[in-house]
Short mmCIF file of C-alpha atoms and ligand atoms in Angstrom, two decimals:
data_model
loop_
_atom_site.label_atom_id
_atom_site.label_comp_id
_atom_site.label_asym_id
_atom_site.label_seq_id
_atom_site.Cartn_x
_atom_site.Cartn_y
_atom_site.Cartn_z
CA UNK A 1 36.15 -20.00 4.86
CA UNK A 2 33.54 -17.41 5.07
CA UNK A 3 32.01 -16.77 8.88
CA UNK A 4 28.55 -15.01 9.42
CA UNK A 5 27.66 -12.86 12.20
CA UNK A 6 24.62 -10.73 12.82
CA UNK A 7 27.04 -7.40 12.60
CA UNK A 8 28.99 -8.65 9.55
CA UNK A 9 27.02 -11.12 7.05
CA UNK A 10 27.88 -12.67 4.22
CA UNK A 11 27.02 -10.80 1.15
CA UNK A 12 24.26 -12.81 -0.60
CA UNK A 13 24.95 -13.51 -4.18
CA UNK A 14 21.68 -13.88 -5.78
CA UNK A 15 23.71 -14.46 -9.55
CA UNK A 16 23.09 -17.72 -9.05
CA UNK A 17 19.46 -17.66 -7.63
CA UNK A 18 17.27 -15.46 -9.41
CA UNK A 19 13.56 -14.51 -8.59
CA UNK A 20 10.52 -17.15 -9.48
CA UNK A 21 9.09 -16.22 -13.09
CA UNK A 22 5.67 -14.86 -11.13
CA UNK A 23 8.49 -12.84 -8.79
CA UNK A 24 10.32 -11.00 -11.10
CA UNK A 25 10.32 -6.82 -12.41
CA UNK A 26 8.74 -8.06 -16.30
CA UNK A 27 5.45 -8.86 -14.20
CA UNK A 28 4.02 -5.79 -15.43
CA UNK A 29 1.45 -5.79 -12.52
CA UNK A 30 1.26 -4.06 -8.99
CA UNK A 31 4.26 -6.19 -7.74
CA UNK A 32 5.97 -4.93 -10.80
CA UNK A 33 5.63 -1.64 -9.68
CA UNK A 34 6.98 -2.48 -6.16
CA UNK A 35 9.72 -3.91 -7.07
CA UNK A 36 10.95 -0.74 -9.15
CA UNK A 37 10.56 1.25 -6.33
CA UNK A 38 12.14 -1.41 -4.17
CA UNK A 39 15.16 -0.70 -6.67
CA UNK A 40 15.29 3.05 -6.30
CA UNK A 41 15.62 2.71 -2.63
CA UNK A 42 18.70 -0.08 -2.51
CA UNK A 43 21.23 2.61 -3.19
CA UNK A 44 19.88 4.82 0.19
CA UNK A 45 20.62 1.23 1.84
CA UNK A 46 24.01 1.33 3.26
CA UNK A 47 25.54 -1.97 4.35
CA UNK A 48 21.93 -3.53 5.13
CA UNK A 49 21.39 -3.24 0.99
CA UNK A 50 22.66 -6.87 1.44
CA UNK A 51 19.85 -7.93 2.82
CA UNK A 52 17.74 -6.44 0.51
CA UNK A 53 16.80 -9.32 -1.58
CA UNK A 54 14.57 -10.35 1.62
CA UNK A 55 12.11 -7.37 0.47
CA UNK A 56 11.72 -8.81 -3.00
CA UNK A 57 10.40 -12.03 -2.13
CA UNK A 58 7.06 -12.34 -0.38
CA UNK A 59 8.24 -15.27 2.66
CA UNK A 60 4.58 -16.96 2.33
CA UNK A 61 2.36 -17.20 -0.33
CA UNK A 62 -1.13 -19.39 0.11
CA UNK A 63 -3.43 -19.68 -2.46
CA UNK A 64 -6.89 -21.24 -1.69
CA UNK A 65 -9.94 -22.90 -3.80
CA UNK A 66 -13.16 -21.48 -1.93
CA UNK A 67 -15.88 -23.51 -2.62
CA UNK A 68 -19.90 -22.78 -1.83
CA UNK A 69 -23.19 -23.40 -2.15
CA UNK A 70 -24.59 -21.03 -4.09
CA UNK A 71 -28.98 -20.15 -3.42
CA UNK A 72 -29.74 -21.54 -6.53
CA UNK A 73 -28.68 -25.30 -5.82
CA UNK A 74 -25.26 -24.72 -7.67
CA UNK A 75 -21.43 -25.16 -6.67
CA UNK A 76 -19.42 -22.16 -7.18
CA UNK A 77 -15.58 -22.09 -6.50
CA UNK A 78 -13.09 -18.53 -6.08
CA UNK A 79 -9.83 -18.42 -6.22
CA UNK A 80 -8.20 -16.79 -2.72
CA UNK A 81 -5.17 -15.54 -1.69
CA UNK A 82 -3.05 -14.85 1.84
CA UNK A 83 0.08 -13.50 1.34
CA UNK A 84 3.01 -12.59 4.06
CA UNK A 85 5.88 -10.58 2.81
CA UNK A 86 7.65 -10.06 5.50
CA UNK A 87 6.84 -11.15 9.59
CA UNK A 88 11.27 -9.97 10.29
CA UNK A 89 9.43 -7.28 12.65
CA UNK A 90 6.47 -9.13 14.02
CA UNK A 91 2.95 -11.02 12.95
CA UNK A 92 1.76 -10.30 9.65
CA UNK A 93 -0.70 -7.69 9.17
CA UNK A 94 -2.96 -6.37 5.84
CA UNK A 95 -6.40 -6.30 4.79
CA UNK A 96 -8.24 -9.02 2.94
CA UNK A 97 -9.75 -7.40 -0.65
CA UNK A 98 -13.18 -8.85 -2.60
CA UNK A 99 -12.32 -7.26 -6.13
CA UNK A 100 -13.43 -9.19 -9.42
CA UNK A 101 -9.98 -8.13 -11.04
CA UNK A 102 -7.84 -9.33 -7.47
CA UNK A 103 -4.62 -10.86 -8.81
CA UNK A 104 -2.20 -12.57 -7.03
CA UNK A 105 0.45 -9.94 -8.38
CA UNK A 106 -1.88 -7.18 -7.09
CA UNK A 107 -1.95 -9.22 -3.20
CA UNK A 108 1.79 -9.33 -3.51
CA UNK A 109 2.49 -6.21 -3.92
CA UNK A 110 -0.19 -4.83 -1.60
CA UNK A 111 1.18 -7.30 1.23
CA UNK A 112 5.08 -5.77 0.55
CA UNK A 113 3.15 -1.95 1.25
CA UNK A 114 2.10 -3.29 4.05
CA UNK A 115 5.04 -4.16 5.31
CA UNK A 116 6.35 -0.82 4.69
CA UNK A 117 3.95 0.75 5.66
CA UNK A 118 3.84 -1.04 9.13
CA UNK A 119 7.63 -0.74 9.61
CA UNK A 120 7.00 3.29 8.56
CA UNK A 121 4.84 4.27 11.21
CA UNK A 122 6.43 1.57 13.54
CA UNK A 123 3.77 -0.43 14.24
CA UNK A 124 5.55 -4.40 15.08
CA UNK A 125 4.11 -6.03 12.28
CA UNK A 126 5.25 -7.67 9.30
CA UNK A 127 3.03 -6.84 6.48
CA UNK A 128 0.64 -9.31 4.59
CA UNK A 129 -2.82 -9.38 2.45
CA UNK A 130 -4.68 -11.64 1.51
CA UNK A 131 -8.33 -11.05 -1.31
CA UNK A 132 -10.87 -12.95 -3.21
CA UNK A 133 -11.31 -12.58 -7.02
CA UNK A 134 -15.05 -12.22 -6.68
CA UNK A 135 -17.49 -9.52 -7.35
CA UNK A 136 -19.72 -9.71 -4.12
CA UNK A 137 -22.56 -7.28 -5.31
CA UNK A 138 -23.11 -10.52 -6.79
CA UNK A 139 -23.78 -12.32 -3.99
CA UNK A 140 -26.88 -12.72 -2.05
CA UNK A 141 -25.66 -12.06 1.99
CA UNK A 142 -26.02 -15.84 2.89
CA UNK A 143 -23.12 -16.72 -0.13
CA UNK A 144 -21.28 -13.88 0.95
CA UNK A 145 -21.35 -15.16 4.59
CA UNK A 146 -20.17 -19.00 3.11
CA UNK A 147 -17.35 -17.64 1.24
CA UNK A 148 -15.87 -15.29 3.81
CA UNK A 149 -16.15 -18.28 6.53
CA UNK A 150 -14.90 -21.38 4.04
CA UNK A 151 -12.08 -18.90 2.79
CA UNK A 152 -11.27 -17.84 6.41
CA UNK A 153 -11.19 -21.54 6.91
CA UNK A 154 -8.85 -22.05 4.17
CA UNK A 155 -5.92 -19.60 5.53
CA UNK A 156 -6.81 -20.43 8.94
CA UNK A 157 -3.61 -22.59 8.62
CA UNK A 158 -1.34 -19.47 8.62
CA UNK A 159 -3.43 -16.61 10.51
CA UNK A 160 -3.87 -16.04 13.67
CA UNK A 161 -3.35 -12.90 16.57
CA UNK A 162 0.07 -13.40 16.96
CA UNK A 163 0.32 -15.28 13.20
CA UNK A 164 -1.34 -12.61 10.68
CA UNK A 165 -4.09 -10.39 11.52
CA UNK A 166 -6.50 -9.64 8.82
CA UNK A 167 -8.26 -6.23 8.27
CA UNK A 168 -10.97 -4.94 5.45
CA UNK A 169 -10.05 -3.47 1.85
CA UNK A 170 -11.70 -3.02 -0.74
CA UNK A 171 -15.22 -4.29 -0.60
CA UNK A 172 -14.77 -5.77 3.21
CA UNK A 173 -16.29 -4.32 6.54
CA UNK A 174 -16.97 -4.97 9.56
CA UNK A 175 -20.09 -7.62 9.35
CA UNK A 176 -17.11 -9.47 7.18
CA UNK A 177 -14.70 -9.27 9.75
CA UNK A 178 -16.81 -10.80 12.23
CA UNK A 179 -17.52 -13.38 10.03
CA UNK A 180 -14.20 -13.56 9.64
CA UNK A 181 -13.27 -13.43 13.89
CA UNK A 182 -16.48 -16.42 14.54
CA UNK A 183 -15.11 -18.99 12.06
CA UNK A 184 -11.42 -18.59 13.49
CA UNK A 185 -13.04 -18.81 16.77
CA UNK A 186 -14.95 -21.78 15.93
CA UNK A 187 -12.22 -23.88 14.42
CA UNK A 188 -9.75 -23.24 17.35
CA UNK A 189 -12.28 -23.46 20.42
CA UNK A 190 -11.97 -20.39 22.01
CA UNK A 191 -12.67 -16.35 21.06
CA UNK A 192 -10.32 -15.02 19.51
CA UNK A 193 -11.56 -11.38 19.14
CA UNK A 194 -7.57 -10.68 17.94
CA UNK A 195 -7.29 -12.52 14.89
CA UNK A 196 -8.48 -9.72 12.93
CA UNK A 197 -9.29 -5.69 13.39
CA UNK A 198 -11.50 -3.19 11.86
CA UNK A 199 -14.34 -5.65 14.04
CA UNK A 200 -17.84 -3.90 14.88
CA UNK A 201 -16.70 -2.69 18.36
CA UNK A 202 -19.66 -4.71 20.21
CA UNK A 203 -17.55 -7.57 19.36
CA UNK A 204 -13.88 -5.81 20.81
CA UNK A 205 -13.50 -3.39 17.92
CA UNK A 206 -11.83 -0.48 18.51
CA UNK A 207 -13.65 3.26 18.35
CA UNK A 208 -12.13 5.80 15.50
CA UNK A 209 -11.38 2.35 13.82
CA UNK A 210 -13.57 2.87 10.47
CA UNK A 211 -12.52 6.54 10.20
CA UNK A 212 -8.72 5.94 10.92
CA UNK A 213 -7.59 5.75 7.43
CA UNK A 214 -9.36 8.85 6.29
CA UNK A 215 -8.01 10.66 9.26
CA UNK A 216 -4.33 10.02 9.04
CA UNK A 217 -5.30 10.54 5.20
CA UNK A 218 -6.45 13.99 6.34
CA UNK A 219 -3.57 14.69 9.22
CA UNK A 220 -0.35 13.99 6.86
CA UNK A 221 -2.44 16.15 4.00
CA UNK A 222 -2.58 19.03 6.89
CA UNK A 223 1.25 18.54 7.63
CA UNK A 224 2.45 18.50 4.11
CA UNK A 225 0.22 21.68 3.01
CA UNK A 226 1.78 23.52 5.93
CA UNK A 227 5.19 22.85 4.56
CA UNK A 228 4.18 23.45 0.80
CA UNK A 229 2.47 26.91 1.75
CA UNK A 230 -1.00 25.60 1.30
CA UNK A 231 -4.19 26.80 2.89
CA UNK A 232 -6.60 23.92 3.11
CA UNK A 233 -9.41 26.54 4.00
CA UNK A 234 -10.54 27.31 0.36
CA UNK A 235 -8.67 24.89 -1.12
CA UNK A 236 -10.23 22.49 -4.45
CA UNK A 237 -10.03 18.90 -3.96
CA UNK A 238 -11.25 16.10 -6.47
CA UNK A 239 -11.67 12.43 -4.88
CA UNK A 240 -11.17 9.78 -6.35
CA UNK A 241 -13.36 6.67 -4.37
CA UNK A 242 -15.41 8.15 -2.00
CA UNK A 243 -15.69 4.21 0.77
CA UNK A 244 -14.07 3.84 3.44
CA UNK A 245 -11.03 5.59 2.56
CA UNK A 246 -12.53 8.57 -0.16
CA UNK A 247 -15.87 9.44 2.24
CA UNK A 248 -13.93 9.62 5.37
CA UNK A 249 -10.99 11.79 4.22
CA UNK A 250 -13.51 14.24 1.84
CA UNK A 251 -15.86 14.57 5.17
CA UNK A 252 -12.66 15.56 7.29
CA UNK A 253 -11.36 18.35 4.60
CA UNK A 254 -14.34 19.77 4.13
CA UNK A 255 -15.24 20.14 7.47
CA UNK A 256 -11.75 21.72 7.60
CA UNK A 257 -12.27 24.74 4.85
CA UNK A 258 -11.79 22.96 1.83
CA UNK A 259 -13.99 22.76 -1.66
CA UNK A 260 -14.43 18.89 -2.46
CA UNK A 261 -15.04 19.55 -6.22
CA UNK A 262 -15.12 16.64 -8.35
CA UNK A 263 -15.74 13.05 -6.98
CA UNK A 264 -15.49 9.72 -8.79
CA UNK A 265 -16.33 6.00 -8.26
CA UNK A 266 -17.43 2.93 -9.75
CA UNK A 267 -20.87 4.51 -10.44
CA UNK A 268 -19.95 7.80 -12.30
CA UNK A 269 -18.28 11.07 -11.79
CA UNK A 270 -19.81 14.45 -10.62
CA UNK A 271 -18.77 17.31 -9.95
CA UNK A 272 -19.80 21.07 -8.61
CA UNK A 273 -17.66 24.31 -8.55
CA UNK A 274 -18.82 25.52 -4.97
CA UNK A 275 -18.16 22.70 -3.17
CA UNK A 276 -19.97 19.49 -2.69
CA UNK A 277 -22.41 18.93 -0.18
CA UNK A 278 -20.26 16.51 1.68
CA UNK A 279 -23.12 14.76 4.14
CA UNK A 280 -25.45 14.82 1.16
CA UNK A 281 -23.50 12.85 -0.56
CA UNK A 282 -22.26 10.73 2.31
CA UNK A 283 -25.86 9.65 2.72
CA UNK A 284 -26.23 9.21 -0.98
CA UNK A 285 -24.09 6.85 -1.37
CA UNK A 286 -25.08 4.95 1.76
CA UNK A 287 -28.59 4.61 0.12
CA UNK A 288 -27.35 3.98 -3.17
CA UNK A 289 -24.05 2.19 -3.21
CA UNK A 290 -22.39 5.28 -5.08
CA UNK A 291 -22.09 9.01 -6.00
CA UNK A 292 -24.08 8.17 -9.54
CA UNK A 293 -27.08 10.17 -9.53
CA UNK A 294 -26.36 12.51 -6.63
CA UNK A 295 -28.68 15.63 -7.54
CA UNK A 296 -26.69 18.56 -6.51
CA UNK A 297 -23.76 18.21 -8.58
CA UNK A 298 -22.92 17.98 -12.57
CA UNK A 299 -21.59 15.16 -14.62
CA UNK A 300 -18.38 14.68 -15.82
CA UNK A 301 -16.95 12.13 -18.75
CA UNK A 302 -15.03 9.51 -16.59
CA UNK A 303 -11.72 10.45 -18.15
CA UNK A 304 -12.27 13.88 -17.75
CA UNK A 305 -11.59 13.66 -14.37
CA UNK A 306 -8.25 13.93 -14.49
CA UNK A 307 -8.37 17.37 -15.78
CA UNK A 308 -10.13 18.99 -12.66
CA UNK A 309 -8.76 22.10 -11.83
CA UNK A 310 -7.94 21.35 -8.19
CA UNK A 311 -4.95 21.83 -5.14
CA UNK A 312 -5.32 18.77 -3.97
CA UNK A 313 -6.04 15.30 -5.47
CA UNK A 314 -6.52 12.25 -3.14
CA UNK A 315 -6.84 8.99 -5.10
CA UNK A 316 -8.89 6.39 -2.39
CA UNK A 317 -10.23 3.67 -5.00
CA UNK A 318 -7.49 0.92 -6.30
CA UNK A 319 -3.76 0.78 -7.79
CA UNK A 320 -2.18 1.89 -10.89
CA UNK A 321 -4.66 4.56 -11.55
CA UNK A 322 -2.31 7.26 -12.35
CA UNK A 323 -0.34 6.29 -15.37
CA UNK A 324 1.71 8.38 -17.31
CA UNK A 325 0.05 10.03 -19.72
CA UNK A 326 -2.79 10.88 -16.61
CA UNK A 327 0.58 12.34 -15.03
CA UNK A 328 0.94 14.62 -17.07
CA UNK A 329 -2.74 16.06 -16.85
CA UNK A 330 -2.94 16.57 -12.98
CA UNK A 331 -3.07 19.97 -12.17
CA UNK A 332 -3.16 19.79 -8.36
CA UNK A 333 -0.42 20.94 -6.28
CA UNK A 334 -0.39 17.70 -3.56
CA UNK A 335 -1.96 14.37 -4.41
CA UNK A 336 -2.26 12.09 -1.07
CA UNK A 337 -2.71 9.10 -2.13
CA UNK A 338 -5.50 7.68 -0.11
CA UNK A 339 -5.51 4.28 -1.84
CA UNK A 340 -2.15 1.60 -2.21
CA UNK A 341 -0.48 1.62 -5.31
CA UNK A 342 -2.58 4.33 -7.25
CA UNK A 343 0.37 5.87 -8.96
CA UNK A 344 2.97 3.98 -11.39
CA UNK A 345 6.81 4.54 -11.26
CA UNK A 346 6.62 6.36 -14.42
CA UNK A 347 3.79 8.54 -13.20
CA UNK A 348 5.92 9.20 -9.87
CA UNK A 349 8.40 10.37 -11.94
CA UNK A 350 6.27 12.67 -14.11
CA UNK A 351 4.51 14.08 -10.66
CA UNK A 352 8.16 14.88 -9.65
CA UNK A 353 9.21 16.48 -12.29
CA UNK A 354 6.34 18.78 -12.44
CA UNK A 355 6.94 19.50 -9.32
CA UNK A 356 4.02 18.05 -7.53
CA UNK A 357 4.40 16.77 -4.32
CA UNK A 358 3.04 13.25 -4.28
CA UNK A 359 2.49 11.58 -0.49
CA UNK A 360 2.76 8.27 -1.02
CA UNK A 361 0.11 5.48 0.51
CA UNK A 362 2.82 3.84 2.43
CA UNK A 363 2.94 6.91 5.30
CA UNK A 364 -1.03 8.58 3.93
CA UNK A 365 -3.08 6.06 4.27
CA UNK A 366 -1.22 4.28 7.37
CA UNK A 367 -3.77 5.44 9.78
CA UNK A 368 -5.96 2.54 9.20
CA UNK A 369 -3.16 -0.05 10.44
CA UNK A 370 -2.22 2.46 13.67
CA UNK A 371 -5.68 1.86 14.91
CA UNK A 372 -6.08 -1.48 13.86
CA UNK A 373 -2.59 -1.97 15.96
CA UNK A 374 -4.46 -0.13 18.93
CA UNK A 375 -7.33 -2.49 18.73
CA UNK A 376 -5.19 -5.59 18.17
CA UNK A 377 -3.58 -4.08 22.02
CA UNK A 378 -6.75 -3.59 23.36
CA UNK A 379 -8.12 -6.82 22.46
CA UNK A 380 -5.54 -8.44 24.40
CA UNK A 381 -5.78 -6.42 27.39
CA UNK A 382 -9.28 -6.23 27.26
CA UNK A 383 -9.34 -2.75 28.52
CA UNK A 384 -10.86 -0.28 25.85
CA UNK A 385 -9.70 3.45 24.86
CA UNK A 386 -12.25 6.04 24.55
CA UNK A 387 -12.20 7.58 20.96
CA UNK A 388 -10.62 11.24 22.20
CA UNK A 389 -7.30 8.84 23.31
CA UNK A 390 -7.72 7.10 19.91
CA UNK A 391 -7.81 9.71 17.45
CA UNK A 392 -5.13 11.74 19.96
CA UNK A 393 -2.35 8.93 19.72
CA UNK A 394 -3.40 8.36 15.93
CA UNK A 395 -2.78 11.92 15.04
CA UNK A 396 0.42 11.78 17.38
CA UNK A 397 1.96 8.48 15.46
CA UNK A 398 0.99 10.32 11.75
CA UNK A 399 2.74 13.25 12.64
CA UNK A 400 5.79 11.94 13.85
CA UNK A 401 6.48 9.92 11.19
CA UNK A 402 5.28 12.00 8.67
CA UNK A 403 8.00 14.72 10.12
CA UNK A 404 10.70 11.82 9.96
CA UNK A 405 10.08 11.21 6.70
CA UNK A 406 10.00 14.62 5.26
CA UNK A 407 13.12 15.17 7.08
CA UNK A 408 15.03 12.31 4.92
CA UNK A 409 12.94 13.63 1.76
CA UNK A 410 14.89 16.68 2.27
CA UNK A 411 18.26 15.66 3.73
CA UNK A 412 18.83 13.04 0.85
CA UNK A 413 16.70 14.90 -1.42
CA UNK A 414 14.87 12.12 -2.77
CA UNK A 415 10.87 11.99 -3.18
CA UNK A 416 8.91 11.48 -0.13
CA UNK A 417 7.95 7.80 -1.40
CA UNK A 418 11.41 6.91 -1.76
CA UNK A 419 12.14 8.63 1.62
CA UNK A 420 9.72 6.65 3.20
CA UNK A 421 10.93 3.45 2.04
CA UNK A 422 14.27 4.38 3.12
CA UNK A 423 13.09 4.83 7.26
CA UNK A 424 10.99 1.77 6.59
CA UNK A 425 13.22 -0.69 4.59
CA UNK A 426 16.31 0.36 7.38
CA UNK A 427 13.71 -1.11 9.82
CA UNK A 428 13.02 -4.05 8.47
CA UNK A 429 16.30 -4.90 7.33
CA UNK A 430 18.00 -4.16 10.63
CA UNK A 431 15.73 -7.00 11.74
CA UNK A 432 16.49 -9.26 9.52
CA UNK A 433 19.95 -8.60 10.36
CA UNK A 434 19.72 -9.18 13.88
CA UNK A 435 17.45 -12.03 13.84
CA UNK A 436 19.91 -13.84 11.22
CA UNK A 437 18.71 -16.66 9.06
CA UNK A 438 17.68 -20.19 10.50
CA UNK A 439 19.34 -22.48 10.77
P1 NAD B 1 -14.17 0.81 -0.21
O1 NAD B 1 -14.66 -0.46 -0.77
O2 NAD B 1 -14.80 1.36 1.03
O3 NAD B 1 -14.26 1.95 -1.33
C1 NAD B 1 -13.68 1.78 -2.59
C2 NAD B 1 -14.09 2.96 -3.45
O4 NAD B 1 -13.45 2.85 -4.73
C3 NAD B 1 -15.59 2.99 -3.72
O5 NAD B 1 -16.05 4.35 -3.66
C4 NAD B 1 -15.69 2.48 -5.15
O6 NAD B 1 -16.82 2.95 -5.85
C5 NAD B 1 -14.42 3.04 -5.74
N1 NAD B 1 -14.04 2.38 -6.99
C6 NAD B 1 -13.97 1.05 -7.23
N2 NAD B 1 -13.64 0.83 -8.51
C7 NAD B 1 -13.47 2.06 -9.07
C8 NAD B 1 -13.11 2.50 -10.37
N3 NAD B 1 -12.84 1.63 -11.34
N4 NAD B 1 -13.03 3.84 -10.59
C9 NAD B 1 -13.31 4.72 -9.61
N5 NAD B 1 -13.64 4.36 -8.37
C10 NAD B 1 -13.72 3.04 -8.10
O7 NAD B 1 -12.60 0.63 -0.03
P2 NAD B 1 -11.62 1.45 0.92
O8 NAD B 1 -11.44 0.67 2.16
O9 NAD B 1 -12.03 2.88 0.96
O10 NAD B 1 -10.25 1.30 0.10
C11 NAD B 1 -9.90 2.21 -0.94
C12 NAD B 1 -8.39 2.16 -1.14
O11 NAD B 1 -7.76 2.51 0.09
C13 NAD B 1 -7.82 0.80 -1.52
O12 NAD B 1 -6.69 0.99 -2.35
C14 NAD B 1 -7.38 0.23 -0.18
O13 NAD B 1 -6.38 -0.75 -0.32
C15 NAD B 1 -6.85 1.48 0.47
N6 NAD B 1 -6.76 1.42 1.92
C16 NAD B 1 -7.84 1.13 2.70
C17 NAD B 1 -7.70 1.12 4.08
C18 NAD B 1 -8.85 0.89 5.01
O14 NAD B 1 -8.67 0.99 6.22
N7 NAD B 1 -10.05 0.62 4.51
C19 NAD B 1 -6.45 1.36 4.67
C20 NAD B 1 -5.37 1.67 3.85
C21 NAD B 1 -5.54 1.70 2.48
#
């Protein structure tokens, strides 16, 4: 008879049990691409590789009919989505995307980079996401008020601030995650200003929130240049999505030294030799809802982007965006990627080989989730940070666990992605380990 303990578990034999059809590595999709790289890391696992199978299987997956009245007398209904990979290490945490292409293999995966994410800076979350397959430019502001509040409604069964925390993504701000923070509020009674971050701080937001990602996009870029022998004063960078994400960490390396040169997004692709005008084009797009038509740059084919002769390369728009044969085109030194998921295994591997150094989303773009965890703490205190103390214990968190993970990178000499999923994975697994299963 076989005896489990939390130091010595039974090795799980999944022969017998294999992954749901929508689960499994043939989905081509984002959660495809996960699991591969959920693969290369099993082998850096030691004895808690036996719990892996925990990180290939999202624990909760809701998936929600949003109906609404649309202005023109109509019905409409979207499909929605909460996911929560993994809550071993504490609530769920991820943003919520409104994407016309969101898939439910795309909210998988991004929920499992979450969770790696989370457990790589060390933040106690578990990691979740949740999106709408909508396009809301579509939407007047009163139907893109109903959806975000029936849809909030809908996962309000499984969120909460000490359930899963929601956050904006693509397409999401602040207006949508008050929306967001009022119909939770409603529906249990009370205010619950912690049931999701990235808030407008009038309404217990945190300051530094909105430019966190860009700045730990921008801080681990810094730290890895140093190592690599690269001066950011001078150097070319093309950006990819200039939101949230793209604007934010394009501002911050400019204002450091460096050239932005080429800059795409939904609305075109431009591009000037001397460097951007950075706040030109920060307020351009504020006005017009993209780069397209900015006067003080060129044109470039879409595709040609991927031939810009830059150092660095900082993809901040959506996933799977460097493929293979786009891999083999870069010419930058570094690519950080700004957004989740942008490059493929394959690419990864092509990147490697070619000997540039690729720093994956899961540790890049983390700063966004460090300040959303500061928020979530000051939102339950109820005592608020000023935005020196913010961006001081952002930048702090960033470093160190940029430094840890470079450290592994070199020890086990394995790419920084897969050395990142090796401090994170350990994490969450040692967890799950001493947690156990129930019953
Ligand atoms: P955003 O909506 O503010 O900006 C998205 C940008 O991508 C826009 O500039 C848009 O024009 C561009 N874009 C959309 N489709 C495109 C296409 N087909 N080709 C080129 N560009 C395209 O979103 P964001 O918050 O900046 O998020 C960008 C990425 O960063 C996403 O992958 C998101 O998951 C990731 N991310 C965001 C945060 C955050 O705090 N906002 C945190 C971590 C990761």
């Amino acid at each position: 008879m076989s005896q489990a303990s939390a130091a010595n578990p039974v090795a799980i034999d999944h022969g017998n049990h294999p992954l749901p059809s929508y689960l499994d590595a043939s989905n081509l999709g984002p959660w495809g691409n996960y699991l591969q790289q959920v693969d290369r890391v099993i082998p850096h696992l030691g004895s808690l590789a036996r719990w892996a199978e925990t990180l290939k299987r999202p624990k909760r997956v809701l998936i929600v009919d949003v109906p609404i009245h649309m202005d023109d007398g109509t019905v409409a209904h979207f499909e929605g989505y909460r996911v929560q990979h993994n809550v071993s290490r504490g609530p769920g945490k991820g943003g919520v995307r409104f994407h016309q292409d969101v898939t439910l293999s795309e909210v998988m995966a991004l929920s499992a980079w979450m969770s790696v994410k989370n457990a790589a800076v060390n933040v106690p979350y578990g990691g979740a996401k949740g999106g709408i397959r909508v396009d809301p430019k579509k939407l007047s502001r009163g139907e893109l008020e109903r959806m975000t509040r029936r849809y909030t409604s809908e996962i309000g069964i499984i969120i909460g601030p000490n359930k899963d925390i929601p956050a904006p993504d693509v397409n999401t701000n602040e207006q949508i995650m008050a929306w967001m923070m009022d119909t939770y509020s409603m529906n249990t009674g009370s205010t619950a200003t912690g049931v999701v971050t990235g808030k407008p701080v009038d309404l217990g937001g945190s300051l530094g929130r909105r430019e966190a990602t860009g700045r730990g996009v921008y801080t681990v870029g810094c730290e890895a240049a140093a190592h690599i022998g690269l001066q950011i004063k001078g150097a070319r960078i093309a950006v990819q999505g200039f939101g949230n994400v793209g604007g934010v960490a394009g501002k911050l390396f400019a204002e450091g030294g460096a050239r932005i040169v080429a800059v795409q997004d939904h609305s075109g692709t431009i591009y000037q030799e001397a460097g951007l005008d950075v706040p030109a084009l920060l307020q351009h797009v504020a006005e017009q809802g993209g780069v397209g038509g900015f006067s003080k740059a060129e044109t470039m084919a879409t595709d040609s982007f991927w031939d810009v002769d830059c150092d660095i390369l900082i993809p901040a728009a959506l996933e799977q965006q460097i493929t293979a044969a786009k891999a083999s085109r870069i010419k930058a030194r570094m690519v950080i990627e700004g957004a989740n998921g942008p490059t493929t295994p394959a690419a990864d591997d092509i990147l490697q080989s070619r000997n540039i150094l690729v720093l994956p989303d899961v540790i890049a773009n983390a700063g966004g989730v460090t300040v959303s965890y500061f928020e979530w703490v000051q939102d339950f205190s109820s005592f608020f940070w000023d935005e020196e103390e913010i961006n001081a214990r952002l930048v702090k968190i960033m470093k160190h666990a940029f430094a840890a993970v470079w450290d592994v990178s070199k020890d086990q000499k394995v790419s920084l992605r897969t050395a990142t999923f090796i401090v994170a994975c350990k994490r969450i697994l040692h967890t799950r380990e001493l947690r156990g299963l129930y019953p």
